[in-house]
């Protein structure tokens, strides 16, 4: 399958929904394929795009971390080697803890957050001061901090560069003095800073009270149905041989209505009609006493199971468009039509223009895919409409630009 934003009310929810699916059990490999290789195959362009391999187009994007993780950000999107920058790519990741000396006082500088949007704090003993005005300028990290400890008071402004694991830069004191500094990285054990109660309650690095990044409970979808929703089936029911006994059969042929007759179906077709027919081996037998059996209803003019709009109003003649390309196999109308005895439908365009496009005859196979629903033996047809809708004379002045509102 392939993912699409089609029918999504808010397109910006696409990535959020995708990450939720991954969180609840969809593998990242399957999710990535549904965004890349499978759409390329569906569109017939697998030979030029969809994977990162020699000879194919340089179509790719760069993100700050795994795209399926929460808050992952995209830096740039490349199409056939052409860069489209979304946000500047940070030259360095300043995250870490450093020992810093300001005017003779030793501080601990902690930088955290995303590489392109860092934050942090300065601490001395029990006193902690949040960094302010933190920003990236190329390879430089700029920030200010207001301190009040050990005789130092006021705002310090710092500009730092990353030199291997350490920081080099300059700072400006509250009195305007400008001095150079060097801050060395402090490698802390992972568990440092945790209190004893917290450490005792953890096992294998996992917290008892693990942070939940969502207000929703964790849910794993245990079963999948076709369609995956109301009235879906676990799998497509296998075709069965069926004998209906002692029914009233409406043949719609010269034989007319047959009372108290049997009808045998084998391989999806009528095999025999008569009395006291032999039941099929490993088939179904239905007692039709008091019941009526007739051929399935065929809806010759229907607009069900069509994804998106049913009209192509861009021109007077649009016979190049096809209903067969937009069959919506998940439309609940298919289920409801079956409940009413309909077994096949001809799906037609609307009557917006004289020649609206190519129709598609389908069998109402609930749970099947779009291609499986197509009635392969049906002749191709095109929808013509020559009535009032084409004139659009009742649509108001807004719609009178396409052609004159007259015959």
Coordinates of C-alpha atoms in Angstrom, one line a residue:
X1 CA 0.0 0.0 0.0
X2 CA 0.9 3.6 -0.4
X3 CA 0.1 6.6 1.8
X4 CA -1.6 9.7 0.5
X5 CA -3.0 12.9 1.8
X6 CA -6.2 12.3 -0.2
X7 CA -9.4 13.0 1.8
X8 CA -7.4 14.3 4.8
X9 CA -9.2 17.4 6.1
X10 CA -6.0 18.9 7.5
X11 CA -2.9 18.1 5.3
X12 CA -0.6 19.2 8.2
X13 CA -1.9 16.2 10.2
X14 CA -0.3 13.7 7.7
X15 CA 3.0 13.3 9.5
X16 CA 1.4 13.3 12.9
X17 CA -0.9 10.5 11.9
X18 CA 2.0 8.6 10.3
X19 CA 4.1 8.8 13.4
X20 CA 1.1 7.6 15.5
X21 CA 0.8 4.5 13.2
X22 CA 4.5 3.8 13.7
X23 CA 4.2 4.2 17.4
X24 CA 1.4 1.7 17.5
X25 CA 3.1 -1.1 15.6
X26 CA 3.7 -0.2 11.9
X27 CA 7.3 -0.9 11.1
X28 CA 9.4 2.0 10.0
X29 CA 10.6 0.0 6.9
X30 CA 6.9 -0.5 5.8
X31 CA 6.1 3.1 6.5
X32 CA 9.0 4.3 4.4
X33 CA 8.2 2.0 1.6
X34 CA 4.6 3.4 1.6
X35 CA 6.1 6.8 1.0
X36 CA 8.8 6.0 -1.5
X37 CA 9.2 2.7 -3.4
X38 CA 5.5 1.7 -3.6
X39 CA 4.3 5.1 -4.9
X40 CA 7.1 5.0 -7.4
X41 CA 5.9 1.6 -8.6
X42 CA 2.3 2.7 -8.7
X43 CA 3.2 5.7 -10.8
X44 CA 5.4 3.7 -13.1
X45 CA 8.6 5.7 -12.3
X46 CA 10.6 3.1 -10.3
X47 CA 13.4 3.1 -12.9
X48 CA 14.2 6.8 -12.1
X49 CA 13.2 7.5 -8.5
X50 CA 12.0 5.9 -5.3
X51 CA 15.3 4.6 -4.0
X52 CA 18.8 6.0 -3.4
X53 CA 20.8 4.1 -6.0
X54 CA 23.3 4.8 -8.8
X55 CA 21.7 6.4 -11.9
X56 CA 18.5 7.4 -10.3
X57 CA 17.3 11.0 -9.8
X58 CA 18.8 12.8 -6.7
X59 CA 15.4 13.1 -5.0
X60 CA 15.8 13.1 -1.2
X61 CA 15.4 15.2 2.0
X62 CA 17.6 15.8 5.0
X63 CA 16.2 15.8 8.6
X64 CA 17.7 16.4 12.0
X65 CA 16.7 12.9 13.1
X66 CA 14.6 9.8 12.3
X67 CA 11.6 11.3 10.4
X68 CA 9.2 9.0 12.3
X69 CA 10.2 10.4 15.7
X70 CA 8.2 13.2 17.3
X71 CA 9.3 16.7 16.4
X72 CA 11.8 15.6 13.7
X73 CA 12.5 18.6 11.4
X74 CA 13.3 18.7 7.7
X75 CA 16.3 20.9 6.8
X76 CA 16.1 20.6 3.0
X77 CA 14.4 18.8 0.1
X78 CA 16.3 18.0 -3.1
X79 CA 14.5 17.4 -6.4
X80 CA 16.7 16.1 -9.2
X81 CA 19.7 17.5 -7.4
X82 CA 18.2 21.0 -6.9
X83 CA 18.2 22.1 -3.2
X84 CA 15.1 23.6 -1.6
X85 CA 16.1 24.8 1.8
X86 CA 13.4 24.6 4.5
X87 CA 15.6 25.8 7.4
X88 CA 19.4 26.4 7.7
X89 CA 21.4 23.4 8.5
X90 CA 23.4 23.8 11.8
X91 CA 27.1 23.4 11.3
X92 CA 27.7 22.1 14.8
X93 CA 25.8 20.4 17.6
X94 CA 26.7 22.3 20.8
X95 CA 24.8 20.0 23.2
X96 CA 26.7 19.0 26.2
X97 CA 28.0 20.1 29.6
X98 CA 31.1 22.4 29.8
X99 CA 33.3 23.9 32.6
X100 CA 33.3 27.7 32.1
X101 CA 35.3 30.4 33.9
X102 CA 33.7 33.9 34.0
X103 CA 35.7 36.7 35.7
X104 CA 37.5 34.2 38.0
X105 CA 34.3 32.2 39.0
X106 CA 33.9 28.6 37.8
X107 CA 30.5 27.7 36.3
X108 CA 28.9 24.7 34.7
X109 CA 27.4 25.4 31.3
X110 CA 24.8 23.0 30.0
X111 CA 23.5 23.2 26.4
X112 CA 20.5 21.1 25.3
X113 CA 17.7 21.1 22.8
X114 CA 17.8 20.7 19.0
X115 CA 21.0 21.6 17.2
X116 CA 19.3 24.4 15.4
X117 CA 17.3 25.6 18.4
X118 CA 19.4 25.1 21.5
X119 CA 18.7 26.2 25.1
X120 CA 20.5 25.7 28.4
X121 CA 21.5 27.0 31.8
X122 CA 24.5 28.2 33.7
X123 CA 25.0 26.9 37.3
X124 CA 27.3 27.4 40.2
X125 CA 26.6 25.3 43.2
X126 CA 22.9 25.4 44.0
X127 CA 22.3 28.5 41.9
X128 CA 21.1 28.0 38.3
X129 CA 20.6 30.7 35.6
X130 CA 18.7 30.1 32.3
X131 CA 20.3 31.2 29.1
X132 CA 18.6 33.9 27.1
X133 CA 18.6 35.2 23.5
X134 CA 20.1 31.8 22.4
X135 CA 20.7 31.7 18.6
X136 CA 22.8 30.2 15.9
X137 CA 24.8 32.4 13.5
X138 CA 26.6 30.1 11.1
X139 CA 29.2 28.2 13.2
X140 CA 28.7 30.4 16.2
X141 CA 26.4 30.0 19.2
X142 CA 25.3 33.3 20.8
X143 CA 23.6 33.7 24.1
X144 CA 23.3 35.9 27.2
X145 CA 22.8 35.0 30.9
X146 CA 22.0 37.1 33.9
X147 CA 24.0 36.0 37.0
X148 CA 23.9 36.9 40.7
X149 CA 26.4 34.8 42.7
X150 CA 29.8 34.9 44.3
X151 CA 30.3 38.6 43.7
X152 CA 29.2 38.5 40.1
X153 CA 26.1 40.4 39.2
X154 CA 24.6 41.4 35.8
X155 CA 24.3 40.2 32.2
X156 CA 27.1 38.4 30.4
X157 CA 27.0 38.0 26.7
X158 CA 28.9 35.1 25.1
X159 CA 29.8 34.0 21.6
X160 CA 31.2 30.5 21.2
X161 CA 32.6 28.2 18.5
X162 CA 32.9 24.4 18.6
X163 CA 36.6 23.2 18.6
X164 CA 36.5 19.4 18.5
X165 CA 34.5 18.6 21.7
X166 CA 35.3 21.9 23.5
X167 CA 34.2 25.6 23.1
X168 CA 36.3 28.7 22.3
X169 CA 34.9 32.2 22.3
X170 CA 34.6 35.6 23.9
X171 CA 32.3 37.0 26.5
X172 CA 31.4 40.6 27.5
X173 CA 31.1 41.4 31.2
X174 CA 28.4 43.7 32.6
X175 CA 30.9 46.5 32.7
X176 CA 31.7 46.1 29.0
X177 CA 35.0 44.3 29.4
X178 CA 35.6 41.8 26.5
X179 CA 37.6 38.6 27.3
X180 CA 38.3 35.3 25.6
X181 CA 37.3 32.0 27.2
X182 CA 37.8 28.3 26.7
X183 CA 35.2 25.8 28.0
X184 CA 36.1 22.1 28.3
X185 CA 33.5 19.4 28.0
X186 CA 32.5 17.5 31.1
X187 CA 31.8 13.8 30.5
X188 CA 29.1 12.9 33.0
X189 CA 27.9 9.3 33.8
X190 CA 24.5 8.7 32.4
X191 CA 22.9 8.2 35.8
X192 CA 24.5 11.2 37.5
X193 CA 22.0 13.6 39.0
X194 CA 19.3 11.0 39.7
X195 CA 18.3 10.7 43.3
X196 CA 18.5 7.3 45.1
X197 CA 14.8 6.7 45.1
X198 CA 14.6 7.3 41.4
X199 CA 17.6 5.1 40.7
X200 CA 16.3 2.2 42.9
X201 CA 13.0 2.3 40.9
X202 CA 14.7 1.8 37.6
X203 CA 15.8 -1.2 35.7
X204 CA 18.0 -1.5 32.6
X205 CA 17.9 2.3 32.1
X206 CA 14.1 2.4 32.0
X207 CA 12.1 4.8 34.2
X208 CA 9.1 3.5 36.2
X209 CA 7.2 6.5 35.2
X210 CA 8.2 6.8 31.6
X211 CA 7.4 10.0 29.9
X212 CA 4.4 9.8 27.7
X213 CA 4.5 12.1 24.7
X214 CA 0.8 11.8 24.0
X215 CA -2.4 12.3 25.9
X216 CA -3.8 9.2 24.3
X217 CA -3.4 5.7 25.8
X218 CA -1.0 3.3 24.0
X219 CA -3.1 1.2 21.7
X220 CA -2.1 -1.6 19.4
X221 CA -4.4 -2.6 16.6
X222 CA -4.7 -6.4 17.0
X223 CA -6.8 -7.2 13.9
X224 CA -7.0 -5.7 10.4
X225 CA -10.2 -5.9 8.3
X226 CA -11.1 -5.1 4.7
X227 CA -12.1 -2.3 4.7
X228 CA -10.4 -1.5 7.9
X229 CA -13.4 -0.1 9.7
X230 CA -17.1 -0.6 10.3
X231 CA -18.5 -3.9 8.8
X232 CA -15.1 -4.9 7.5
X233 CA -14.2 -8.5 7.0
X234 CA -11.1 -10.3 8.2
X235 CA -10.5 -11.7 4.7
X236 CA -12.3 -12.0 1.4
X237 CA -14.9 -14.9 1.8
X238 CA -14.0 -17.8 -0.5
X239 CA -16.3 -18.6 -3.4
X240 CA -18.7 -21.4 -2.5
X241 CA -20.9 -23.8 -4.3
X242 CA -24.5 -23.3 -3.2
X243 CA -27.8 -25.3 -3.5
X244 CA -31.0 -23.4 -2.7
X245 CA -33.9 -25.8 -2.3
X246 CA -37.6 -25.5 -2.7
X247 CA -37.7 -21.7 -3.5
X248 CA -39.8 -19.5 -5.7
X249 CA -37.4 -18.7 -8.5
X250 CA -38.0 -15.6 -10.7
X251 CA -36.0 -16.5 -13.8
X252 CA -36.7 -13.4 -16.0
X253 CA -36.6 -15.9 -18.9
X254 CA -39.4 -17.6 -20.9
X255 CA -39.9 -20.1 -18.0
X256 CA -41.2 -17.2 -15.9
X257 CA -41.7 -17.9 -12.2
X258 CA -40.9 -21.4 -11.0
X259 CA -42.6 -22.6 -7.8
X260 CA -40.9 -25.0 -5.4
X261 CA -37.7 -25.4 -7.4
X262 CA -34.1 -25.9 -6.6
X263 CA -31.2 -23.9 -8.1
X264 CA -27.5 -25.0 -8.0
X265 CA -24.6 -22.6 -8.3
X266 CA -21.1 -24.0 -9.0
X267 CA -18.0 -21.9 -9.5
X268 CA -20.0 -18.7 -9.3
X269 CA -22.4 -19.6 -12.1
X270 CA -25.8 -21.2 -12.4
X271 CA -25.2 -24.9 -13.0
X272 CA -28.8 -26.3 -12.9
X273 CA -32.4 -25.5 -12.1
X274 CA -34.9 -28.2 -11.3
X275 CA -36.3 -30.3 -8.5
X276 CA -34.5 -32.6 -6.0
X277 CA -31.1 -31.5 -7.3
X278 CA -28.0 -33.2 -5.7
X279 CA -26.3 -31.0 -3.1
X280 CA -22.7 -29.9 -4.0
X281 CA -19.8 -31.6 -2.3
X282 CA -18.5 -29.4 0.5
X283 CA -21.0 -26.7 -0.5
X284 CA -23.8 -24.8 1.2
X285 CA -27.4 -25.9 1.2
X286 CA -30.0 -23.2 1.9
X287 CA -33.7 -24.1 2.6
X288 CA -35.6 -21.7 0.3
X289 CA -39.1 -22.8 1.5
X290 CA -41.3 -19.7 1.5
X291 CA -38.6 -17.5 0.1
X292 CA -38.2 -15.8 -3.3
X293 CA -35.0 -15.8 -5.4
X294 CA -34.3 -13.5 -8.3
X295 CA -31.3 -12.3 -10.3
X296 CA -29.2 -9.6 -8.6
X297 CA -30.2 -6.0 -9.2
X298 CA -28.0 -4.1 -11.7
X299 CA -27.8 -0.3 -11.1
X300 CA -27.3 1.2 -14.6
X301 CA -26.7 4.7 -13.4
X302 CA -24.9 5.2 -10.1
X303 CA -22.4 7.6 -8.4
X304 CA -21.4 5.4 -5.5
X305 CA -17.8 4.3 -4.8
X306 CA -16.2 7.2 -6.6
X307 CA -13.4 9.0 -4.8
X308 CA -13.5 12.8 -4.8
X309 CA -15.7 14.7 -7.2
X310 CA -17.8 13.0 -9.8
X311 CA -17.7 15.8 -12.3
X312 CA -14.9 17.1 -14.5
X313 CA -16.1 20.6 -15.3
X314 CA -13.0 22.0 -16.8
X315 CA -14.1 21.7 -20.4
X316 CA -17.2 20.7 -22.5
X317 CA -15.7 17.4 -23.6
X318 CA -13.6 15.4 -21.2
X319 CA -13.8 11.9 -22.5
X320 CA -10.2 11.2 -21.6
X321 CA -11.0 11.0 -17.8
X322 CA -12.0 7.6 -16.3
X323 CA -14.1 6.6 -13.4
X324 CA -12.0 3.4 -13.3
X325 CA -9.1 5.4 -12.0
X326 CA -10.9 6.6 -8.9
X327 CA -13.0 3.7 -7.6
X328 CA -13.4 3.9 -3.8
X329 CA -13.7 0.3 -2.6
X330 CA -14.2 1.4 1.0
X331 CA -17.4 3.4 0.3
X332 CA -20.0 2.3 2.8
X333 CA -22.6 2.6 0.0
X334 CA -21.3 -0.6 -1.5
X335 CA -22.2 -2.5 1.7
X336 CA -25.6 -0.8 1.8
X337 CA -26.3 -1.5 -1.9
X338 CA -25.5 -5.2 -1.3
X339 CA -28.0 -5.2 1.6
X340 CA -30.7 -4.0 -0.9
X341 CA -29.9 -6.8 -3.4
X342 CA -27.7 -4.8 -5.8
X343 CA -24.9 -6.9 -7.2
X344 CA -23.5 -4.7 -10.0
X345 CA -23.4 -1.0 -10.8
X346 CA -22.4 1.2 -13.7
X347 CA -20.5 4.2 -12.2
X348 CA -21.0 7.3 -14.3
X349 CA -19.7 10.9 -14.3
X350 CA -22.0 13.7 -13.4
X351 CA -23.8 15.8 -16.0
X352 CA -21.7 18.9 -15.8
X353 CA -20.7 18.8 -19.5
X354 CA -21.9 17.1 -22.7
X355 CA -19.3 14.3 -22.7
X356 CA -18.2 13.8 -19.1
X357 CA -15.8 10.8 -19.3
X358 CA -15.5 7.0 -19.3
X359 CA -17.8 5.0 -17.1
X360 CA -16.9 1.8 -15.1
X361 CA -19.1 -1.2 -14.4
X362 CA -18.2 -2.8 -11.1
X363 CA -19.3 -5.9 -9.2
X364 CA -20.1 -5.0 -5.6
X365 CA -17.5 -7.1 -3.9
X366 CA -17.3 -5.8 -0.3
X367 CA -13.7 -6.1 1.0
X368 CA -12.1 -6.3 -2.5
X369 CA -9.7 -3.8 -4.0
X370 CA -10.6 -1.3 -6.8
X371 CA -9.2 -3.5 -9.6
X372 CA -10.9 -6.6 -8.3
X373 CA -14.3 -4.8 -8.4
X374 CA -14.1 -4.0 -12.1
X375 CA -16.4 -6.1 -14.3
X376 CA -13.8 -7.2 -16.9
X377 CA -16.3 -8.3 -19.6
X378 CA -18.3 -5.1 -19.6
X379 CA -17.9 -3.0 -22.8
X380 CA -16.4 0.5 -22.4
X381 CA -18.9 3.3 -22.2
X382 CA -18.8 7.1 -22.2
X383 CA -21.3 9.4 -20.3
X384 CA -23.2 11.9 -22.4
X385 CA -25.4 14.6 -20.9
X386 CA -27.6 16.9 -23.0
X387 CA -30.0 18.3 -20.5
X388 CA -30.4 21.4 -18.3
X389 CA -27.3 20.7 -16.2
X390 CA -25.0 21.3 -19.2
X391 CA -26.5 24.7 -19.8
X392 CA -26.0 25.6 -16.1
X393 CA -28.8 28.2 -16.6
X394 CA -30.0 27.5 -13.0
X395 CA -26.5 27.8 -11.4
X396 CA -26.5 31.6 -11.1
X397 CA -24.2 34.2 -12.6
X398 CA -21.1 32.8 -11.0
X399 CA -21.1 29.8 -13.3
X400 CA -21.9 31.4 -16.6
X401 CA -18.3 31.8 -17.9
X402 CA -17.8 28.4 -19.5
X403 CA -20.4 28.5 -22.3
X404 CA -23.6 30.4 -23.1
X405 CA -26.5 29.5 -20.8
X406 CA -28.7 28.5 -23.8
X407 CA -29.1 25.5 -26.2

